[in-house]
């Protein structure tokens, strides 16, 4: 039986690629959804399409709303949301996605290094699995498929 | 007409006290809900009540689940969730609360310094108001009451 | 048995006052919710509280979001939303409120002159009653109380 | 990943055609739903199928209900509702559709000239993007696809 | 712990009075909601308040919609809907109410003579109890209080 | 765009066949769902599969529950429920289906002779169209397709 | 801020009494709901009120449905469901209640001896806290109040 | 018209195989979902993938959460959940699944020997059919297809 998963969070390592490769290698019937992971494109999409803003707040606002069209739609049609937290940047959008998934009743799998356990305790506590590597996520997906 | 509000996020300044004082001063019919804001008590509640854990992950897990009993219940019965982000710590739980509120359809008011605009753009974009001070929150509560 | 009603729409005649008086005169157990009906205050609340905007779009945006905190909360806790359309102005917010109520499953009573029947046909078609006068609304509220 | 969109609102310019052409030109995996845009057919469908009415109110009512069978079904199965407001007519049905989408939790993209910003502020404030041209809508659809 | 119950269906015997008396006699903390049970008033309310109709269909329509304002509101706020079927008339509105309650997830208790078992089998099959007398309903209410 | 419809109610005329033929003749993209319309099979399915009952109430109960597995599943996955009332029998299950559809938010089209207008007024009042013939239903389906 | 809790499960020790006493002793603003815990009354309520059955299956069925009127209503209006499993009997109704709570999104606290950990792993895994004593439950309730 | 069914509960007899064979033999358009029925694999999946635990509680917890990813997803996308109770073991997870299905509004068919009628009365009372053999389940599936 197939699953749809959404890969949220950290965009600076190739963890998404590893999960997609693992799905291919194991021939799993899983559809993978992702956000726009091109940082620059994502930051400027609002002014690129809808016109310039003098105030950075509105520049960010317009970009975030367009990205939310994709993000919220993908989270709500997923069976599982997988969210990786890295060791850099604030990544509030990743925690925000975890909250949206919880509010909508979509299960999450969280991925992060052990060093982030304490600040992520609320996010982890509502997850169905807390992993450290893409390989573990693939093992879970294999097991439940 | 009365509102119920939940005050989530930063616990190191007295912003909650200021909002509660403003509600009193203006005689607003608003019920205020809050998380446990005693940091130590909140971190240790799991092992304090349910017994020790060797692994910090499970110590955090048990605490986070007990806190979630309160937090999730309060968010879901609120008309508005007000979330303040400070300039220290990761505060992923604050962004997580914002996401839960959005997933449940509860409107949010966000409060933070202008310097945090960019990393909070997704959280701000789904808010009904982005404020910098408790005084602004009180003005909004007065206006809608 | 009590009802909560929300009075949306036209703000230039005293129809809200007439309905409230009728509720008092008939001693009905009905709680009345209303939007901010002071036009100027409603238009400027965004910049008044959250600071100036050069662009009128964002001035309007900030005001509309703060008003929505009240409006959406009131619609969703009402048993019936009563919406009056006048013969002036575009009043898209009134039709928008009617749609929100329909989307949330809250019944509506619409009030307008017969001359507006054709352009309001979609809004009327989803109403539980289409009235022309506050007196008719009061009769309905008396009947169902 | 595919989207389903519904094109609501103004029926006197060819904006729907432009969006459909843009989807084709960019080979986007997007299903397009539309209301009946033949004005005459839409106005008379009630009496045409269900028999004549002496009173215009009921003529309009029967037509609006049959159109609502299509409209409401399409809005509720869409990922995004795109609504254009023109500079003529009352277009309360367009604002009503925007409200239904909001009440059902379906994101909207609004399209209108800058001159309509003020009367549409409530509708715009709940949109994920406010555009002026079909080309902008196509750019958004390309970006999120 | 209190319950709210709605008494739907047959209006020609005093079964509602018996249940209300039983609640009083047993000092149960139960709020009782009822439809308008004055047949004439209920049939004519549409034209009485909203003006005459030549066509009986619309006369009935306007009355039924106003009654639905009360009925649907009461069903949706009830913990239990109790519906009695008599041996006369078509009573489709009673079966309709049973369906609405089921669709909304509100439990039902059905009351009717044994002779009606076969035609009511679908309605009975979704009930939490099928009774023959008001005394049995009171016993159930006492037991669960 | 396709629709799924469920044909509920009267089983003694060939109205379902006429609608299905009309869908074929007009090449409409509509999936048709139906209850078991073999009266005998439907009445005895409970004891046929699950074993005999001395008490007719339980015989009917077991049959009605098995039929409800199909009926409720089909109603909840339909875009439109079409229900015909004939001039014989109590047909409470038809009115019950109309109520379930309303409670679940699924639009209905009702079909019956004019003579049944008064007892069906509550059912009709919540319908999107009240028809007399299969040909009218087909016209509506053609129009909205 | 007040909570409503429902005490489900084992009925042979005085754990409910201990929790209620703890709530009183600590002056907590918590409303306590309970099932009928008189075993005999609960088993015979169906035939006592609705008449005898030859078949034990239907005797049990009628009793279980009447108890469900209370149980389901109480679970759905609770903020937290607390369920104790003892070391005797099958107690499938307790696990069933835990599932209903989970399906409805109501958080649970589970109480049982360590010896039951393995067979209760699915039930525990969805709980917000797994306790062994009423004293621990009271500590949690104190902490979140 | 197709159904999706989930086969929950007892894993020591070949009842799932019989149902799947019956579906094949009768050429029914039914998709069958199942839990992981390899007992050992299911018990150890948590530590196998996510690393060892000293405490059996957490070993069980991690396994149960990963299994829940599959179980809860499958229950929520099923039209019918079929649950068999055997005469050995506590099988609280089977009763838990029945509760989840009920809480989510998914109909159940229960299968067990007559000897288990009394302890399963609450679970049975909310089922659409209570069966003793896979052959009966197949008859029901044939009938409703």
JSON list of C-alpha atoms in Angstrom, two decimals, chain E residues 36 50 125 140 144:
[
{"chain": "E", "resi": 36, "resn": "UNK", "atom": "CA", "xyz": [-42.43, 24.36, 17.53]},
{"chain": "E", "resi": 50, "resn": "UNK", "atom": "CA", "xyz": [-42.05, 36.88, 4.93]},
{"chain": "E", "resi": 125, "resn": "UNK", "atom": "CA", "xyz": [-30.50, 0.24, 13.56]},
{"chain": "E", "resi": 140, "resn": "UNK", "atom": "CA", "xyz": [-32.64, 5.51, 30.44]},
{"chain": "E", "resi": 144, "resn": "UNK", "atom": "CA", "xyz": [-27.11, 7.55, 32.49]}
]
